[in-house]
Coordinates of C-alpha atoms and ligand atoms in Angstrom, one line a residue:
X1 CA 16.5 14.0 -9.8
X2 CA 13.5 13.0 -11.7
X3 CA 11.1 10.4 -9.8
X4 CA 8.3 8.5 -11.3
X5 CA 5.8 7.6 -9.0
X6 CA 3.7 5.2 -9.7
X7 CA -0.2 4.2 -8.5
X8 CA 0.6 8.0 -6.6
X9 CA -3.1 8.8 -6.8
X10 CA -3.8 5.7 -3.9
X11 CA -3.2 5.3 -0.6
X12 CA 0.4 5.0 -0.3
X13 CA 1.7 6.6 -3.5
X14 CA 0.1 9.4 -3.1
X15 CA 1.1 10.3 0.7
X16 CA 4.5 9.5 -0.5
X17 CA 4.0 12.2 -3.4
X18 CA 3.4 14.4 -0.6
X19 CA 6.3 13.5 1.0
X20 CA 8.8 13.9 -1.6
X21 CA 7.4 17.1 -2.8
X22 CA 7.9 18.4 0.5
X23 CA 11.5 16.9 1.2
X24 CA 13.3 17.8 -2.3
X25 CA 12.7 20.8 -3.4
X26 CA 14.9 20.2 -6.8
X27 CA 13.3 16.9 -7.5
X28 CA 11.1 16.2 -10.0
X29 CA 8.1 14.2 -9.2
X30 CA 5.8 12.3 -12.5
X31 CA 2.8 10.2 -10.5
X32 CA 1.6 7.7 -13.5
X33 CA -1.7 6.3 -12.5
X34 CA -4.8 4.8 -13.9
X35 CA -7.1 5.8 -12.2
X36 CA -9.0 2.8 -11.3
X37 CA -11.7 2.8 -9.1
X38 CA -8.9 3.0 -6.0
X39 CA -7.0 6.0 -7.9
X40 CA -8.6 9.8 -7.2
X41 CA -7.7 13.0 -8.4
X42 CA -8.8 14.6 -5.3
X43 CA -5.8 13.3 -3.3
X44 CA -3.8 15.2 -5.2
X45 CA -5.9 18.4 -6.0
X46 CA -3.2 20.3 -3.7
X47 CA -0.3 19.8 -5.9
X48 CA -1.4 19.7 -9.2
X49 CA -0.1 23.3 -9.7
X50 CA 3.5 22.4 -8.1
X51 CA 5.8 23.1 -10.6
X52 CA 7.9 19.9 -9.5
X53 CA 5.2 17.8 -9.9
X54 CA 3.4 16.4 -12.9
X55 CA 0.6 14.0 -13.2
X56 CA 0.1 11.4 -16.2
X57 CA -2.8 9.1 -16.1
X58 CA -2.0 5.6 -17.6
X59 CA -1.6 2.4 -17.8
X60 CA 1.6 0.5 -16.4
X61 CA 1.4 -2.2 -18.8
X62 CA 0.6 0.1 -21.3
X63 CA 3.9 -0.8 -23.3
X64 CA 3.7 2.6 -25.9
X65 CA 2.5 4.6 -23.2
X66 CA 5.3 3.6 -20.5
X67 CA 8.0 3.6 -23.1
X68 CA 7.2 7.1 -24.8
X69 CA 6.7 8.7 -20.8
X70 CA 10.5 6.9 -20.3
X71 CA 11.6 8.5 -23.8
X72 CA 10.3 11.7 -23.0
X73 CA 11.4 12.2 -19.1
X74 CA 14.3 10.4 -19.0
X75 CA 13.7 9.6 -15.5
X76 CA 16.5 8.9 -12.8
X77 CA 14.2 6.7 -10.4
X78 CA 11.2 4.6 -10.7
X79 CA 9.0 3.8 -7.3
X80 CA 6.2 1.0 -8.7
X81 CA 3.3 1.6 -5.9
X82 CA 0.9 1.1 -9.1
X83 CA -1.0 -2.3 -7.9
X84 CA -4.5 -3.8 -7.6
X85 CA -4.1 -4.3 -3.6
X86 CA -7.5 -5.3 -1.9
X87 CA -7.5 -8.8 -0.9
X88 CA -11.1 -9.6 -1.0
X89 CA -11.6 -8.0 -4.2
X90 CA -8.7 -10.5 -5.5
X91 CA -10.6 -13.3 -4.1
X92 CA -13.8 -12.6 -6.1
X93 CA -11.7 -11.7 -9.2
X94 CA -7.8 -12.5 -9.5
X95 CA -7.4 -12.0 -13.3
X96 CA -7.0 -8.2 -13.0
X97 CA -4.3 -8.8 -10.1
X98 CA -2.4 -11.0 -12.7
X99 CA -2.0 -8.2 -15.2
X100 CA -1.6 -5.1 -13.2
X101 CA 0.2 -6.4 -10.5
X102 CA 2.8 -9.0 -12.9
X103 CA 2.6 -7.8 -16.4
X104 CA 2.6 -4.4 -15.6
X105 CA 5.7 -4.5 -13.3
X106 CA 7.6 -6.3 -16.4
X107 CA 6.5 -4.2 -18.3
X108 CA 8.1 -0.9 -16.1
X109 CA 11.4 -2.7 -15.9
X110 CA 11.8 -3.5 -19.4
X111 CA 10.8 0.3 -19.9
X112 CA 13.8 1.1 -17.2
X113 CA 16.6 -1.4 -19.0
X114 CA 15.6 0.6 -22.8
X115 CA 16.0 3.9 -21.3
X116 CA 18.4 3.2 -18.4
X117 CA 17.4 4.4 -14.9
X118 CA 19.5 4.5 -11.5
X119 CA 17.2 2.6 -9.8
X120 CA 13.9 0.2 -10.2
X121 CA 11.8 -0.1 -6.4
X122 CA 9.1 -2.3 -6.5
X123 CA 6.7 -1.9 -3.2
X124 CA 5.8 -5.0 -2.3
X125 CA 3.8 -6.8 1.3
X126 CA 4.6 -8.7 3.9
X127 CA 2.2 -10.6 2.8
X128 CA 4.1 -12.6 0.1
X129 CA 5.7 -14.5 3.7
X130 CA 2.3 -16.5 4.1
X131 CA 0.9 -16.1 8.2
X132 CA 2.0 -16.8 11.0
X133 CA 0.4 -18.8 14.0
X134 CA -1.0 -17.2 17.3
X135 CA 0.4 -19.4 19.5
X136 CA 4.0 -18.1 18.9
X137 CA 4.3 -14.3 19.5
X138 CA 8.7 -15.2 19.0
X139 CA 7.9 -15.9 15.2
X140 CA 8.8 -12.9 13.0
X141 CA 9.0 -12.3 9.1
X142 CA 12.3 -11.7 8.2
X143 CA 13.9 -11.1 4.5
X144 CA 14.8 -14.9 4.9
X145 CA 11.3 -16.1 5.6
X146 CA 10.0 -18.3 2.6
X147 CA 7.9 -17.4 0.3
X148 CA 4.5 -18.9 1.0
X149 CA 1.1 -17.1 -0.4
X150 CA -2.6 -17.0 0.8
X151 CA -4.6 -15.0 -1.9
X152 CA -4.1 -14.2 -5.6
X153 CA -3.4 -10.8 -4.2
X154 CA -0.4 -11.8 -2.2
X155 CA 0.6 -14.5 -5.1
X156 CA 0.5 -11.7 -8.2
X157 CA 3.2 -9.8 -5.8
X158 CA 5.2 -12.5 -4.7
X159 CA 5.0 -13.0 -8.6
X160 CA 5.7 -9.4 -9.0
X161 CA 8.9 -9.5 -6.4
X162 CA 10.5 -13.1 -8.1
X163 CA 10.6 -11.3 -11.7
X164 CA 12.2 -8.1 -10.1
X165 CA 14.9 -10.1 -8.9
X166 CA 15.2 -12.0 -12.2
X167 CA 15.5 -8.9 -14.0
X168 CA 18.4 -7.5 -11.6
X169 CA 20.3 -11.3 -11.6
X170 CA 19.6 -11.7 -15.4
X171 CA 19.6 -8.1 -17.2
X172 CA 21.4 -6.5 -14.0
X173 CA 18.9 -4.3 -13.3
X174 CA 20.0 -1.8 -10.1
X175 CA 16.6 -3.0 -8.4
X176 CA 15.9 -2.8 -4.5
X177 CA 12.0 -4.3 -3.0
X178 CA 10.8 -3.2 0.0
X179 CA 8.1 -5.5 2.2
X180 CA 5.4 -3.9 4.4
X181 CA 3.0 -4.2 7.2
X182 CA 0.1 -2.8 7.0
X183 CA -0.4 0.7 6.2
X184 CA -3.1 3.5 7.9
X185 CA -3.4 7.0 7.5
X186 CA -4.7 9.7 5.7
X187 CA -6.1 9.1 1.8
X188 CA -7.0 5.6 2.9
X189 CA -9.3 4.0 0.5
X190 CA -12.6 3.3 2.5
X191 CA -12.7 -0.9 1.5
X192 CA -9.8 -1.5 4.1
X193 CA -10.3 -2.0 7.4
X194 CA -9.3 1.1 9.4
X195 CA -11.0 3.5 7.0
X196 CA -14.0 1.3 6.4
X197 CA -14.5 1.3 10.4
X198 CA -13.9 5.0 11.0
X199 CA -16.8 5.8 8.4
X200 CA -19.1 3.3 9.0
X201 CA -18.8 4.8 12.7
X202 CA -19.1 8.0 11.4
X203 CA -22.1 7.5 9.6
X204 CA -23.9 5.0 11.8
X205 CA -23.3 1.6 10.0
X206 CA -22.5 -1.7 11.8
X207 CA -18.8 -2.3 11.8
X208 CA -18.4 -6.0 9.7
X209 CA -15.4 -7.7 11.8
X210 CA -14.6 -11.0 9.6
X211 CA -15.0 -14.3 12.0
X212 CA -14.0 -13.7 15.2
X213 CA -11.2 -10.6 15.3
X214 CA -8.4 -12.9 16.2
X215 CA -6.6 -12.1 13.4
X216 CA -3.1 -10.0 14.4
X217 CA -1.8 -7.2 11.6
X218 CA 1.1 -5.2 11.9
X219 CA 0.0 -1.3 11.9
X220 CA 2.5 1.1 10.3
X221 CA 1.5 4.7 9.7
X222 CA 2.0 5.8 6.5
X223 CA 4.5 8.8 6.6
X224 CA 6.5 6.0 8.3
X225 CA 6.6 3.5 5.3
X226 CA 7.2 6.9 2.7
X227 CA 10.6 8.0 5.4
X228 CA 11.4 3.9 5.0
X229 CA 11.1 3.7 0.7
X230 CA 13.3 7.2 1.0
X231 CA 16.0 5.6 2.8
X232 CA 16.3 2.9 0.3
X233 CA 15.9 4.0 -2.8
X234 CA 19.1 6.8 -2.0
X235 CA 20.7 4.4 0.3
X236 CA 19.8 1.2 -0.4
X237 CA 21.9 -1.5 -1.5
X238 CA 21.1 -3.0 -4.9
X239 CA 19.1 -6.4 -5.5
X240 CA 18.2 -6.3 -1.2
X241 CA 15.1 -6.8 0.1
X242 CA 14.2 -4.4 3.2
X243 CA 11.2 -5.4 5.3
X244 CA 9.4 -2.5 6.8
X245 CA 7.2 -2.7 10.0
X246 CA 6.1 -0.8 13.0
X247 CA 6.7 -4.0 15.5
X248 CA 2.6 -2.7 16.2
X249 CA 0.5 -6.3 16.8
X250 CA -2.6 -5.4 17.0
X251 CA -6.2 -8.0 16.6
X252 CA -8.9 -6.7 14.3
X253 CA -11.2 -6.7 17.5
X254 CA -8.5 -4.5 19.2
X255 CA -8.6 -2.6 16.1
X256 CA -12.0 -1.6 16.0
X257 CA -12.5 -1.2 19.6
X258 CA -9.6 1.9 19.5
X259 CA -11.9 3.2 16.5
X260 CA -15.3 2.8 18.4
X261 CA -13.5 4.7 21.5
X262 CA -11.9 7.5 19.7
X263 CA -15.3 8.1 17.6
X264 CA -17.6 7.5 21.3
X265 CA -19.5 5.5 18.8
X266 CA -20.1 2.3 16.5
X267 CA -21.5 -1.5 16.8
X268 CA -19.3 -4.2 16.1
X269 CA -21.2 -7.1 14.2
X270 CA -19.4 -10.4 13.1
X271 CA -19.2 -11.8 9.9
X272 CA -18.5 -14.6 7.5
X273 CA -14.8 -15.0 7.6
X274 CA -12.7 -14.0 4.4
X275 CA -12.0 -17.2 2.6
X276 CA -8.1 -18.4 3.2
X277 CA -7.6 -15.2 6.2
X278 CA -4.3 -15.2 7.0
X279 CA -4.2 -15.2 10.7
X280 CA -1.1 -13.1 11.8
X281 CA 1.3 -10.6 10.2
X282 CA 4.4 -9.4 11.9
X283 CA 7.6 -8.1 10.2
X284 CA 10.9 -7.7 11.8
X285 CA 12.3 -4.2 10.3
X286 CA 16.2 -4.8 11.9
X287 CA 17.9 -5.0 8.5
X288 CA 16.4 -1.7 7.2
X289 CA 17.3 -0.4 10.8
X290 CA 20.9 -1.8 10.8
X291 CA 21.7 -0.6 8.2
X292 CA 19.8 2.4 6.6
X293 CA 19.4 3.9 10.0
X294 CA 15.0 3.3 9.8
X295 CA 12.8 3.5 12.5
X296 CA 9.0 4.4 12.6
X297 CA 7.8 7.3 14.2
X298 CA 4.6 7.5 14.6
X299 CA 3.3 5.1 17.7
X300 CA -0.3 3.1 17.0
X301 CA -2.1 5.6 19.6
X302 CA -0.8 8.9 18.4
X303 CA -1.8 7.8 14.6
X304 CA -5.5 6.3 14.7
X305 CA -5.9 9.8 16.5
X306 CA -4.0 11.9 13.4
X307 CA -6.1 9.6 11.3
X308 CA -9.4 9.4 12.8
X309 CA -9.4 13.4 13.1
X310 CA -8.3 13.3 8.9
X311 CA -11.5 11.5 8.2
X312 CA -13.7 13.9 10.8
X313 CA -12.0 16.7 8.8
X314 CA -12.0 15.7 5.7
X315 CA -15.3 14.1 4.7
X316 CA -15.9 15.4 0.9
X317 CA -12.5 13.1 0.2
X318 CA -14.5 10.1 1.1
X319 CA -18.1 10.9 0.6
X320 CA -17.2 11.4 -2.9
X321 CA -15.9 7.5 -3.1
X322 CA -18.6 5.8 -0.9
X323 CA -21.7 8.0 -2.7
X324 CA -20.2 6.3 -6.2
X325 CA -20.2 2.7 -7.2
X326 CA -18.6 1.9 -4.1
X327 CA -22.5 1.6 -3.1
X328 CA -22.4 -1.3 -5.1
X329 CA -19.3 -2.8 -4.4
X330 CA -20.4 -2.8 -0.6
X331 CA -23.7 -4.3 -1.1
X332 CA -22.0 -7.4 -3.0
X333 CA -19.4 -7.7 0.1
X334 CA -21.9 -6.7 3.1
X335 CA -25.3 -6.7 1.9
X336 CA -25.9 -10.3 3.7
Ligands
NAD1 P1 -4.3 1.6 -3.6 O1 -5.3 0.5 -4.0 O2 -4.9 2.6 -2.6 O3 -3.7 2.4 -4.8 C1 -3.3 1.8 -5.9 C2 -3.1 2.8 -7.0 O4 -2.5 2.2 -8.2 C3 -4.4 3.5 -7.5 O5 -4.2 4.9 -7.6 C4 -4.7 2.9 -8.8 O6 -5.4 3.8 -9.7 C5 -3.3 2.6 -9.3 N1 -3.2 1.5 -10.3 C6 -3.7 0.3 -10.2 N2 -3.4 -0.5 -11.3 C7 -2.7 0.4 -12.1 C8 -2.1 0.2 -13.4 N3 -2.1 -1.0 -14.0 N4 -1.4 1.2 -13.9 C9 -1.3 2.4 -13.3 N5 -1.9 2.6 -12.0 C10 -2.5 1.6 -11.5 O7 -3.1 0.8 -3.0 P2 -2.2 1.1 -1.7 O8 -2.8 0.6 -0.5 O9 -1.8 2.5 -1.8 O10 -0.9 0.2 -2.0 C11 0.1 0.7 -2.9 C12 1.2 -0.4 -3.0 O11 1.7 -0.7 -1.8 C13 0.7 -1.7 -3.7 O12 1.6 -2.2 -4.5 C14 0.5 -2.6 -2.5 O13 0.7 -3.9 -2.9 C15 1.6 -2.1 -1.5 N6 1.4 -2.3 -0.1 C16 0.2 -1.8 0.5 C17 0.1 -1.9 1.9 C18 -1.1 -1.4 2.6 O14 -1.3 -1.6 3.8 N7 -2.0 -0.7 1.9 C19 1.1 -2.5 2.6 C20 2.3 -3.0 2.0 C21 2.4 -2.9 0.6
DAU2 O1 0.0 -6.5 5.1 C1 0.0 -5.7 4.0 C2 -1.3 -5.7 3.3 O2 -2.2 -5.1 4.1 C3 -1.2 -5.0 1.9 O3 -0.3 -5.7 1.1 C4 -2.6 -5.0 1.3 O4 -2.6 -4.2 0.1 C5 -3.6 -4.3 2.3 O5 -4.9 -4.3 1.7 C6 -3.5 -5.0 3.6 O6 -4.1 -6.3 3.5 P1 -5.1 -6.9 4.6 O7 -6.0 -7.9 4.0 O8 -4.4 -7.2 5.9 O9 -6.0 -5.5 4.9 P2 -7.5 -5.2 5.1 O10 -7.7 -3.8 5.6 O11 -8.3 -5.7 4.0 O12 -7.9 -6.2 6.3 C7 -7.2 -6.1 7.6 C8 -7.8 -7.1 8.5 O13 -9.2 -6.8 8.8 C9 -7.9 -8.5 7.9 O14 -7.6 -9.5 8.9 C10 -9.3 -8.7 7.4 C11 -10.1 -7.8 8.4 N1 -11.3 -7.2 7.9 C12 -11.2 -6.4 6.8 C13 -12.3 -5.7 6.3 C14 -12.2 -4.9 5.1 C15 -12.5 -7.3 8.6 O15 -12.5 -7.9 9.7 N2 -13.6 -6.6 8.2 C16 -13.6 -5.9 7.0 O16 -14.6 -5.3 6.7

């Protein structure tokens, strides 16, 4: 089996690289990836001399480039992790959401209907389902839920999601889309929350907690999302929708707090909210469960740990990011 893998130099792509490298010994594994500022070669400096794995750095809406990789590989799958995914960036500038996260996806699929392929995943969020309201703990995102989006973020991937099923109803495209909580874990890029706490408490910064920490995600460890997009694309059922979560509730205060224990250090400070937060995020996984067998893992308490003791143990990884133009990127978001 050939596997294209793409955005597998981020966060997710590139644990699940390591996954699938470790699982399928026969498989061959091509990570395509920009290499924007959320994509780093040192997250993969480990397997670059696996035979089974090969790295290409490009553009997916680079039409020439995707087609002559397609035309060249002759890849079975295609797993589309490739996406501009931090929500505040989107808020300060959506156009680059529109083209990566949209244009690039058609792009992919018209690259898989050309060349043929057994299956198209797109990795999408449980974000595209809106929030949910605090005062009812019984409400739950399931596949049925409507679509209802916050930020351009979360609309370029509901975007993304509506032409993937278009492609499979119109062109017949074998397609599946998979909808997740919340992801933490190693390789974390340090603008999201978990990572962004666990260094700033590292290094003695104030941790920034947006308005008043209310707000409920749904943590998921990684490996557990990576076991979940395995399942489906070998098992899945064609043109379906699986929602992925950990059934893991946790406030941002809560959050934090974990982080500040498990260091023995860090100051919580309180800042201006994010403009149009969503308040809560909670996904119920019983179709993927039902039927592809899924469950996570890896409980909320045993992770942070695993997670908090990668960052202790692995500070070149993201030294190297915050000592860049991160610097600035921080000083634009927190420098108030
Ligand atoms: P990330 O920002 O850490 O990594 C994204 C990767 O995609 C980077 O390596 C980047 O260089 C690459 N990339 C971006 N635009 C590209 C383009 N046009 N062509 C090729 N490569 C490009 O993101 P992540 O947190 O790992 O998220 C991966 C995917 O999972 C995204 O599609 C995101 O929407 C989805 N998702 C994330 C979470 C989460 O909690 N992080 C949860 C659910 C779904
Ligand atoms: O739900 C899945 C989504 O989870 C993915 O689709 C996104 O790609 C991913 O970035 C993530 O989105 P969130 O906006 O939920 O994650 P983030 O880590 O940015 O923020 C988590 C919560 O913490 C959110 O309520 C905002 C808050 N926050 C975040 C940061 C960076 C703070 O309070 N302070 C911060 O400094």
């Amino acid at each position: 089996m050939k596997v294209v893998v793409t955005g597998g130099a981020g966060f997710i792509g590139g644990n699940f690289v390591h996954y699938m490298l470790n699982k399928y010994s026969d498989y061959k594994i091509i990570c395509l990836d920009a290499l924007t500022y959320a994509g780093n070669m040192d997250t993969l400096t480990n397997i670059m001399n696996n035979k089974n794995f090969k790295f290409i750095k490009g553009d997916i809406s680079d039409r020439k480039l995707v087609y002559n990789l397609f035309e060249d590989e002759k890849p079975d799958i295609i797993v589309n992790f490739a996406a501009e995914s931090h929500v505040d960036r989107s808020i300060e500038n959506p156009e680059i959401f529109l083209k990566n996260n949209i244009i690039g996806t058609s792009v992919l699929m018209d690259a898989c209907i050309k060349y043929g392929v057994t299956r198209y995943h797109q990795v999408s969020t449980d974000e595209v389902y809106g929030d949910l309201p605090l005062n009812r703990p019984d409400l739950l995102f399931t596949e049925e839920t409507p679509i209802r989006t916050s930020s351009p973020y979360s609309s370029s991937k509901a975007s993304a999601d509506l032409i993937v099923q278009a492609y499979h109803k119109t062109y017949g495209l074998p397609v599946t889309i998979s909808r997740c909580s919340n992801n933490y874990g190693p390789y974390h890029f340090p603008e999201k929350l978990i990572p962004l706490m666990i260094v700033n408490a590292i290094n003695d910064k104030p941790l920034p907690i947006y308005g008043t920490g209310e707000n409920v995600r749904d943590w998921l460890y990684v490996k557990d999302h990576c076991s979940a997009i395995d399942l489906i694309i070998h098992n899945g059922r064609v043109g379906e929708v699986y929602n992925i979560g950990g059934h893991n509730e946790r406030t941002n205060l809560q959050v934090v707090e974990t982080i500040i224990k498990e260091i023995g250090k860090g100051k919580i400070i309180f800042v201006e909210d994010r403009k149009g937060h969503d308040m809560r995020y909670a996904i119920d996984s019983t179709k993927i469960h039902n039927e592809l067998g899924w469950l996570p893992t890896t409980a909320f308490d045993e992770g942070i740990k695993k997670t908090i003791k990668w960052y202790i143990d692995n500070k070149p990884w993201w030294e190297n990011i915050i000592n860049g133009e991160y610097q600035n990127y921080y000083e634009k978001m927190y420098g108030k």
